Amino acid sequence: MSTDQDVQRATLGELVELAGRLAIAGERRILGLTGAPGAGKSTVAGQLVDALGPERAVLVPMDGFHLANEVLIDLGRLDRKGAHDTFDDGGYARLIAAIHDQRPGDPIVYAPRFRREIEESIGSAIPVPSTVPLVVTEGNYLLMESDAWPAARSMIDEVWFLAPHTRVRHERLVARHEAYGKSHEDAEFWALGSDERNAALIGSTAGRADRILRLT
């Protein structure tokens, strides 16, 4: 588990500058963002890609590899959706390897996208052109040391762990759950229950990150 002494405070502009150094024309780099639920991974990743522009960066979230609900029902894991064993970690690792090996002139690689409004993934929804030098990926389990997660990590050039204050994370999680139709009571139940159990596991991986960051 990280401590406040481990945390590097940075502005979004500074993170854009750091990410920009990885976007070298004619090459391929992969930047991973991880952190507990509500850490702001998808927001920051999207801001970095938007700031760099589509010629320099593309976003490929890990969430596209959620197992389908019918599979989770068969496995008895639907009530734990979002836990590390409710993802197709092998499929994610294979995609990251394909993206890592992609070179200018190679065919487009297509990645899946998770649609939260239907709680399912849509295949081949994100095109990754070979000419884009930086792929940004984000997800909870990039630094896990079990199953296929280490294989994916080995293909990622840098992983940044986002570490906002716990209160901020909880507020974001409750607001997110409410935005997708949960009552305030149910939103708090998920944010302080399942999400927080995942947060403890994910927090234990922070020491393996290249940077532990808190946006200022």
PDB file of C-alpha atoms in Angstrom:
ATOM      1  CA  MET A   1       0.000   0.000   0.000  1.00  0.00           C
ATOM      2  CA  SER A   2       1.313   3.444  -0.926  1.00  0.00           C
ATOM      3  CA  THR A   3       1.659   6.285   1.569  1.00  0.00           C
ATOM      4  CA  ASP A   4       1.360  10.023   1.030  1.00  0.00           C
ATOM      5  CA  GLN A   5       5.168  10.166   0.952  1.00  0.00           C
ATOM      6  CA  ASP A   6       5.091   8.044  -2.214  1.00  0.00           C
ATOM      7  CA  VAL A   7       2.644  10.305  -4.016  1.00  0.00           C
ATOM      8  CA  GLN A   8       3.833  12.755  -6.653  1.00  0.00           C
ATOM      9  CA  ARG A   9       1.527  15.751  -7.019  1.00  0.00           C
ATOM     10  CA  ALA A  10       1.090  16.994 -10.575  1.00  0.00           C
ATOM     11  CA  THR A  11      -1.173  19.123 -12.728  1.00  0.00           C
ATOM     12  CA  LEU A  12      -2.969  17.770 -15.763  1.00  0.00           C
ATOM     13  CA  GLY A  13      -0.688  19.887 -17.933  1.00  0.00           C
ATOM     14  CA  GLU A  14       2.367  18.208 -16.436  1.00  0.00           C
ATOM     15  CA  LEU A  15       0.873  14.777 -17.126  1.00  0.00           C
ATOM     16  CA  VAL A  16       0.149  15.770 -20.724  1.00  0.00           C
ATOM     17  CA  GLU A  17       3.793  16.800 -21.080  1.00  0.00           C
ATOM     18  CA  LEU A  18       4.991  13.464 -19.648  1.00  0.00           C
ATOM     19  CA  ALA A  19       2.671  11.496 -21.913  1.00  0.00           C
ATOM     20  CA  GLY A  20       3.758  13.577 -24.894  1.00  0.00           C
ATOM     21  CA  ARG A  21       7.340  12.429 -24.385  1.00  0.00           C
ATOM     22  CA  LEU A  22       6.172   8.872 -25.073  1.00  0.00           C
ATOM     23  CA  ALA A  23       4.408   9.823 -28.312  1.00  0.00           C
ATOM     24  CA  ILE A  24       7.396   9.511 -30.643  1.00  0.00           C
ATOM     25  CA  ALA A  25       6.484   9.505 -34.337  1.00  0.00           C
ATOM     26  CA  GLY A  26       7.269   6.230 -36.086  1.00  0.00           C
ATOM     27  CA  GLU A  27       7.402   4.279 -32.814  1.00  0.00           C
ATOM     28  CA  ARG A  28       4.838   2.617 -30.552  1.00  0.00           C
ATOM     29  CA  ARG A  29       4.584   3.183 -26.826  1.00  0.00           C
ATOM     30  CA  ILE A  30       1.868   2.107 -24.391  1.00  0.00           C
ATOM     31  CA  LEU A  31       0.995   4.102 -21.259  1.00  0.00           C
ATOM     32  CA  GLY A  32      -1.181   2.502 -18.570  1.00  0.00           C
ATOM     33  CA  LEU A  33      -3.237   4.320 -15.944  1.00  0.00           C
ATOM     34  CA  THR A  34      -4.463   2.373 -12.939  1.00  0.00           C
ATOM     35  CA  GLY A  35      -5.882   3.012  -9.502  1.00  0.00           C
ATOM     36  CA  ALA A  36      -8.839   2.112  -7.313  1.00  0.00           C
ATOM     37  CA  PRO A  37     -12.450   2.565  -8.468  1.00  0.00           C
ATOM     38  CA  GLY A  38     -13.198   6.288  -8.601  1.00  0.00           C
ATOM     39  CA  ALA A  39      -9.541   7.280  -8.970  1.00  0.00           C
ATOM     40  CA  GLY A  40     -10.308   9.135 -12.203  1.00  0.00           C
ATOM     41  CA  LYS A  41      -8.555   6.749 -14.593  1.00  0.00           C
ATOM     42  CA  SER A  42     -10.970   7.046 -17.508  1.00  0.00           C
ATOM     43  CA  THR A  43     -11.297  10.808 -17.105  1.00  0.00           C
ATOM     44  CA  VAL A  44      -7.552  11.469 -16.984  1.00  0.00           C
ATOM     45  CA  ALA A  45      -6.830   8.988 -19.786  1.00  0.00           C
ATOM     46  CA  GLY A  46      -9.418  10.697 -21.982  1.00  0.00           C
ATOM     47  CA  GLN A  47      -7.997  14.131 -21.174  1.00  0.00           C
ATOM     48  CA  LEU A  48      -4.476  13.012 -22.071  1.00  0.00           C
ATOM     49  CA  VAL A  49      -5.599  11.542 -25.406  1.00  0.00           C
ATOM     50  CA  ASP A  50      -7.711  14.596 -26.222  1.00  0.00           C
ATOM     51  CA  ALA A  51      -4.814  16.926 -25.414  1.00  0.00           C
ATOM     52  CA  LEU A  52      -2.365  14.984 -27.602  1.00  0.00           C
ATOM     53  CA  GLY A  53      -4.845  14.611 -30.468  1.00  0.00           C
ATOM     54  CA  PRO A  54      -5.876  11.638 -32.620  1.00  0.00           C
ATOM     55  CA  GLU A  55      -2.686  11.653 -34.680  1.00  0.00           C
ATOM     56  CA  ARG A  56      -0.578  11.068 -31.557  1.00  0.00           C
ATOM     57  CA  ALA A  57      -2.681   9.039 -29.122  1.00  0.00           C
ATOM     58  CA  VAL A  58      -5.620   6.630 -28.877  1.00  0.00           C
ATOM     59  CA  LEU A  59      -7.429   5.304 -25.796  1.00  0.00           C
ATOM     60  CA  VAL A  60      -7.973   1.551 -25.279  1.00  0.00           C
ATOM     61  CA  PRO A  61      -9.675   0.912 -21.901  1.00  0.00           C
ATOM     62  CA  MET A  62      -9.334  -2.415 -20.105  1.00  0.00           C
ATOM     63  CA  ASP A  63     -13.085  -2.311 -19.387  1.00  0.00           C
ATOM     64  CA  GLY A  64     -13.794  -3.632 -22.880  1.00  0.00           C
ATOM     65  CA  PHE A  65     -12.789  -7.026 -21.503  1.00  0.00           C
ATOM     66  CA  HIS A  66     -15.599  -7.382 -18.959  1.00  0.00           C
ATOM     67  CA  LEU A  67     -16.958 -10.916 -19.262  1.00  0.00           C
ATOM     68  CA  ALA A  68     -20.517 -10.898 -20.628  1.00  0.00           C
ATOM     69  CA  ASN A  69     -23.312 -10.997 -18.063  1.00  0.00           C
ATOM     70  CA  GLU A  70     -24.464 -14.412 -19.258  1.00  0.00           C
ATOM     71  CA  VAL A  71     -20.952 -15.777 -18.661  1.00  0.00           C
ATOM     72  CA  LEU A  72     -20.829 -14.207 -15.197  1.00  0.00           C
ATOM     73  CA  ILE A  73     -24.201 -15.775 -14.377  1.00  0.00           C
ATOM     74  CA  ASP A  74     -22.889 -19.186 -15.430  1.00  0.00           C
ATOM     75  CA  LEU A  75     -19.789 -18.654 -13.275  1.00  0.00           C
ATOM     76  CA  GLY A  76     -21.815 -17.372 -10.308  1.00  0.00           C
ATOM     77  CA  ARG A  77     -19.932 -14.061 -10.323  1.00  0.00           C
ATOM     78  CA  LEU A  78     -22.468 -11.516 -11.554  1.00  0.00           C
ATOM     79  CA  ASP A  79     -22.807  -9.996  -8.077  1.00  0.00           C
ATOM     80  CA  ARG A  80     -19.042  -9.387  -8.092  1.00  0.00           C
ATOM     81  CA  LYS A  81     -18.883  -7.778 -11.537  1.00  0.00           C
ATOM     82  CA  GLY A  82     -15.786  -5.581 -11.632  1.00  0.00           C
ATOM     83  CA  ALA A  83     -13.596  -7.941  -9.586  1.00  0.00           C
ATOM     84  CA  HIS A  84     -10.379  -9.110 -11.220  1.00  0.00           C
ATOM     85  CA  ASP A  85     -11.779 -12.549 -12.078  1.00  0.00           C
ATOM     86  CA  THR A  86     -14.758 -11.068 -13.946  1.00  0.00           C
ATOM     87  CA  PHE A  87     -12.556  -9.922 -16.842  1.00  0.00           C
ATOM     88  CA  ASP A  88     -11.087 -11.743 -19.831  1.00  0.00           C
ATOM     89  CA  ASP A  89      -7.541 -11.045 -18.696  1.00  0.00           C
ATOM     90  CA  GLY A  90      -6.084 -13.349 -21.371  1.00  0.00           C
ATOM     91  CA  GLY A  91      -7.917 -11.520 -24.126  1.00  0.00           C
ATOM     92  CA  TYR A  92      -6.699  -8.181 -22.775  1.00  0.00           C
ATOM     93  CA  ALA A  93      -3.096  -9.436 -22.635  1.00  0.00           C
ATOM     94  CA  ARG A  94      -3.307 -10.667 -26.234  1.00  0.00           C
ATOM     95  CA  LEU A  95      -4.696  -7.332 -27.421  1.00  0.00           C
ATOM     96  CA  ILE A  96      -1.963  -5.381 -25.618  1.00  0.00           C
ATOM     97  CA  ALA A  97       0.657  -7.662 -27.192  1.00  0.00           C
ATOM     98  CA  ALA A  98      -0.827  -7.068 -30.661  1.00  0.00           C
ATOM     99  CA  ILE A  99      -0.844  -3.311 -30.078  1.00  0.00           C
ATOM    100  CA  HIS A 100       2.713  -3.423 -28.721  1.00  0.00           C
ATOM    101  CA  ASP A 101       3.952  -5.243 -31.836  1.00  0.00           C
ATOM    102  CA  GLN A 102       2.038  -3.057 -34.311  1.00  0.00           C
ATOM    103  CA  ARG A 103       4.273  -1.005 -36.613  1.00  0.00           C
ATOM    104  CA  PRO A 104       3.583   1.735 -39.201  1.00  0.00           C
ATOM    105  CA  GLY A 105       2.073   0.090 -42.266  1.00  0.00           C
ATOM    106  CA  ASP A 106       0.494  -2.776 -40.310  1.00  0.00           C
ATOM    107  CA  PRO A 107      -3.301  -3.278 -40.407  1.00  0.00           C
ATOM    108  CA  ILE A 108      -5.571  -1.527 -37.923  1.00  0.00           C
ATOM    109  CA  VAL A 109      -6.068  -3.389 -34.635  1.00  0.00           C
ATOM    110  CA  TYR A 110      -9.615  -3.206 -33.249  1.00  0.00           C
ATOM    111  CA  ALA A 111     -10.353  -3.164 -29.514  1.00  0.00           C
ATOM    112  CA  PRO A 112     -13.657  -3.676 -27.651  1.00  0.00           C
ATOM    113  CA  ARG A 113     -15.481  -0.935 -25.758  1.00  0.00           C
ATOM    114  CA  PHE A 114     -17.558  -1.338 -22.575  1.00  0.00           C
ATOM    115  CA  ARG A 115     -20.951   0.374 -22.679  1.00  0.00           C
ATOM    116  CA  ARG A 116     -21.974   1.141 -19.113  1.00  0.00           C
ATOM    117  CA  GLU A 117     -25.559   1.978 -20.055  1.00  0.00           C
ATOM    118  CA  ILE A 118     -26.115  -1.642 -21.112  1.00  0.00           C
ATOM    119  CA  GLU A 119     -23.412  -3.170 -18.851  1.00  0.00           C
ATOM    120  CA  GLU A 120     -21.921  -5.100 -21.790  1.00  0.00           C
ATOM    121  CA  SER A 121     -18.905  -4.849 -24.095  1.00  0.00           C
ATOM    122  CA  ILE A 122     -19.101  -4.140 -27.823  1.00  0.00           C
ATOM    123  CA  GLY A 123     -16.424  -5.896 -29.875  1.00  0.00           C
ATOM    124  CA  SER A 124     -14.182  -4.237 -32.487  1.00  0.00           C
ATOM    125  CA  ALA A 125     -15.393  -0.770 -31.479  1.00  0.00           C
ATOM    126  CA  ILE A 126     -12.074   1.106 -31.122  1.00  0.00           C
ATOM    127  CA  PRO A 127      -9.732   1.292 -34.129  1.00  0.00           C
ATOM    128  CA  VAL A 128      -6.020   1.530 -33.322  1.00  0.00           C
ATOM    129  CA  PRO A 129      -4.164   2.762 -36.436  1.00  0.00           C
ATOM    130  CA  SER A 130      -0.567   1.639 -36.771  1.00  0.00           C
ATOM    131  CA  THR A 131       0.568   5.227 -37.308  1.00  0.00           C
ATOM    132  CA  VAL A 132      -0.504   6.445 -33.860  1.00  0.00           C
ATOM    133  CA  PRO A 133       2.613   6.408 -31.653  1.00  0.00           C
ATOM    134  CA  LEU A 134       0.975   6.292 -28.197  1.00  0.00           C
ATOM    135  CA  VAL A 135      -1.756   3.984 -26.935  1.00  0.00           C
ATOM    136  CA  VAL A 136      -3.180   4.883 -23.529  1.00  0.00           C
ATOM    137  CA  THR A 137      -4.865   2.041 -21.643  1.00  0.00           C
ATOM    138  CA  GLU A 138      -6.550   2.282 -18.266  1.00  0.00           C
ATOM    139  CA  GLY A 139      -8.032  -0.165 -15.800  1.00  0.00           C
ATOM    140  CA  ASN A 140      -8.026  -1.439 -12.254  1.00  0.00           C
ATOM    141  CA  TYR A 141      -5.763  -4.461 -12.560  1.00  0.00           C
ATOM    142  CA  LEU A 142      -2.773  -3.472 -14.690  1.00  0.00           C
ATOM    143  CA  LEU A 143      -0.375  -4.213 -11.825  1.00  0.00           C
ATOM    144  CA  MET A 144      -1.880  -7.492 -10.590  1.00  0.00           C
ATOM    145  CA  GLU A 145       0.652 -10.316 -10.305  1.00  0.00           C
ATOM    146  CA  SER A 146      -1.689 -13.229 -11.054  1.00  0.00           C
ATOM    147  CA  ASP A 147      -3.286 -14.834 -14.127  1.00  0.00           C
ATOM    148  CA  ALA A 148      -2.568 -13.031 -17.416  1.00  0.00           C
ATOM    149  CA  TRP A 149      -2.219  -9.526 -15.953  1.00  0.00           C
ATOM    150  CA  PRO A 150       1.624  -9.707 -15.751  1.00  0.00           C
ATOM    151  CA  ALA A 151       1.767 -10.648 -19.446  1.00  0.00           C
ATOM    152  CA  ALA A 152      -0.157  -7.481 -20.291  1.00  0.00           C
ATOM    153  CA  ARG A 153       2.016  -5.381 -17.950  1.00  0.00           C
ATOM    154  CA  SER A 154       5.180  -6.647 -19.640  1.00  0.00           C
ATOM    155  CA  MET A 155       4.021  -4.998 -22.882  1.00  0.00           C
ATOM    156  CA  ILE A 156       3.205  -1.618 -21.282  1.00  0.00           C
ATOM    157  CA  ASP A 157       6.032   0.920 -21.220  1.00  0.00           C
ATOM    158  CA  GLU A 158       4.891   2.885 -18.163  1.00  0.00           C
ATOM    159  CA  VAL A 159       2.089   2.458 -15.629  1.00  0.00           C
ATOM    160  CA  TRP A 160       0.901   5.412 -13.546  1.00  0.00           C
ATOM    161  CA  PHE A 161      -1.148   4.800 -10.374  1.00  0.00           C
ATOM    162  CA  LEU A 162      -3.701   7.552  -9.667  1.00  0.00           C
ATOM    163  CA  ALA A 163      -4.176   8.123  -5.939  1.00  0.00           C
ATOM    164  CA  PRO A 164      -6.744  10.811  -5.071  1.00  0.00           C
ATOM    165  CA  HIS A 165      -7.920  11.247  -1.483  1.00  0.00           C
ATOM    166  CA  THR A 166     -10.316   8.494  -0.360  1.00  0.00           C
ATOM    167  CA  ARG A 167     -13.157  10.970   0.252  1.00  0.00           C
ATOM    168  CA  VAL A 168     -12.895  12.215  -3.325  1.00  0.00           C
ATOM    169  CA  ARG A 169     -12.989   8.651  -4.674  1.00  0.00           C
ATOM    170  CA  HIS A 170     -16.085   7.790  -2.659  1.00  0.00           C
ATOM    171  CA  GLU A 171     -17.938  10.907  -3.803  1.00  0.00           C
ATOM    172  CA  ARG A 172     -17.151  10.110  -7.433  1.00  0.00           C
ATOM    173  CA  LEU A 173     -18.288   6.502  -7.063  1.00  0.00           C
ATOM    174  CA  VAL A 174     -21.603   7.411  -5.463  1.00  0.00           C
ATOM    175  CA  ALA A 175     -22.258  10.004  -8.171  1.00  0.00           C
ATOM    176  CA  ARG A 176     -21.352   7.479 -10.897  1.00  0.00           C
ATOM    177  CA  HIS A 177     -23.708   4.811  -9.560  1.00  0.00           C
ATOM    178  CA  GLU A 178     -26.512   7.365  -9.199  1.00  0.00           C
ATOM    179  CA  ALA A 179     -25.949   8.578 -12.754  1.00  0.00           C
ATOM    180  CA  TYR A 180     -26.636   5.062 -14.000  1.00  0.00           C
ATOM    181  CA  GLY A 181     -29.906   4.689 -12.136  1.00  0.00           C
ATOM    182  CA  LYS A 182     -29.097   3.495  -8.622  1.00  0.00           C
ATOM    183  CA  SER A 183     -30.762   5.096  -5.620  1.00  0.00           C
ATOM    184  CA  HIS A 184     -28.500   7.035  -3.270  1.00  0.00           C
ATOM    185  CA  GLU A 185     -28.670   4.187  -0.739  1.00  0.00           C
ATOM    186  CA  ASP A 186     -27.769   1.548  -3.341  1.00  0.00           C
ATOM    187  CA  ALA A 187     -25.016   3.783  -4.724  1.00  0.00           C
ATOM    188  CA  GLU A 188     -23.445   4.086  -1.272  1.00  0.00           C
ATOM    189  CA  PHE A 189     -23.825   0.329  -0.726  1.00  0.00           C
ATOM    190  CA  TRP A 190     -21.804  -0.419  -3.890  1.00  0.00           C
ATOM    191  CA  ALA A 191     -19.266   2.378  -3.340  1.00  0.00           C
ATOM    192  CA  LEU A 192     -18.495   1.337   0.237  1.00  0.00           C
ATOM    193  CA  GLY A 193     -18.925  -2.404  -0.341  1.00  0.00           C
ATOM    194  CA  SER A 194     -17.853  -4.139  -3.545  1.00  0.00           C
ATOM    195  CA  ASP A 195     -15.954  -1.106  -4.880  1.00  0.00           C
ATOM    196  CA  GLU A 196     -14.053  -0.646  -1.628  1.00  0.00           C
ATOM    197  CA  ARG A 197     -13.051  -4.308  -1.441  1.00  0.00           C
ATOM    198  CA  ASN A 198     -11.627  -3.945  -4.946  1.00  0.00           C
ATOM    199  CA  ALA A 199      -9.923  -0.712  -3.890  1.00  0.00           C
ATOM    200  CA  ALA A 200      -8.001  -2.478  -1.100  1.00  0.00           C
ATOM    201  CA  LEU A 201      -6.712  -5.104  -3.533  1.00  0.00           C
ATOM    202  CA  ILE A 202      -5.781  -2.539  -6.167  1.00  0.00           C
ATOM    203  CA  GLY A 203      -4.121  -0.282  -3.603  1.00  0.00           C
ATOM    204  CA  SER A 204      -1.787  -3.137  -2.663  1.00  0.00           C
ATOM    205  CA  THR A 205      -0.359  -3.041  -6.215  1.00  0.00           C
ATOM    206  CA  ALA A 206       0.591   0.651  -6.159  1.00  0.00           C
ATOM    207  CA  GLY A 207       4.218  -0.013  -5.237  1.00  0.00           C
ATOM    208  CA  ARG A 208       4.764  -1.632  -8.644  1.00  0.00           C
ATOM    209  CA  ALA A 209       3.792   1.524 -10.539  1.00  0.00           C
ATOM    210  CA  ASP A 210       6.318   3.744 -12.317  1.00  0.00           C
ATOM    211  CA  ARG A 211       4.632   6.803 -10.796  1.00  0.00           C
ATOM    212  CA  ILE A 212       2.022   7.292  -8.050  1.00  0.00           C
ATOM    213  CA  LEU A 213       0.172  10.482  -8.874  1.00  0.00           C
ATOM    214  CA  ARG A 214      -2.345  12.867  -7.306  1.00  0.00           C
ATOM    215  CA  LEU A 215      -3.745  15.590  -9.543  1.00  0.00           C
ATOM    216  CA  THR A 216      -3.567  19.106  -8.120  1.00  0.00           C
TER     217      THR A 216
END
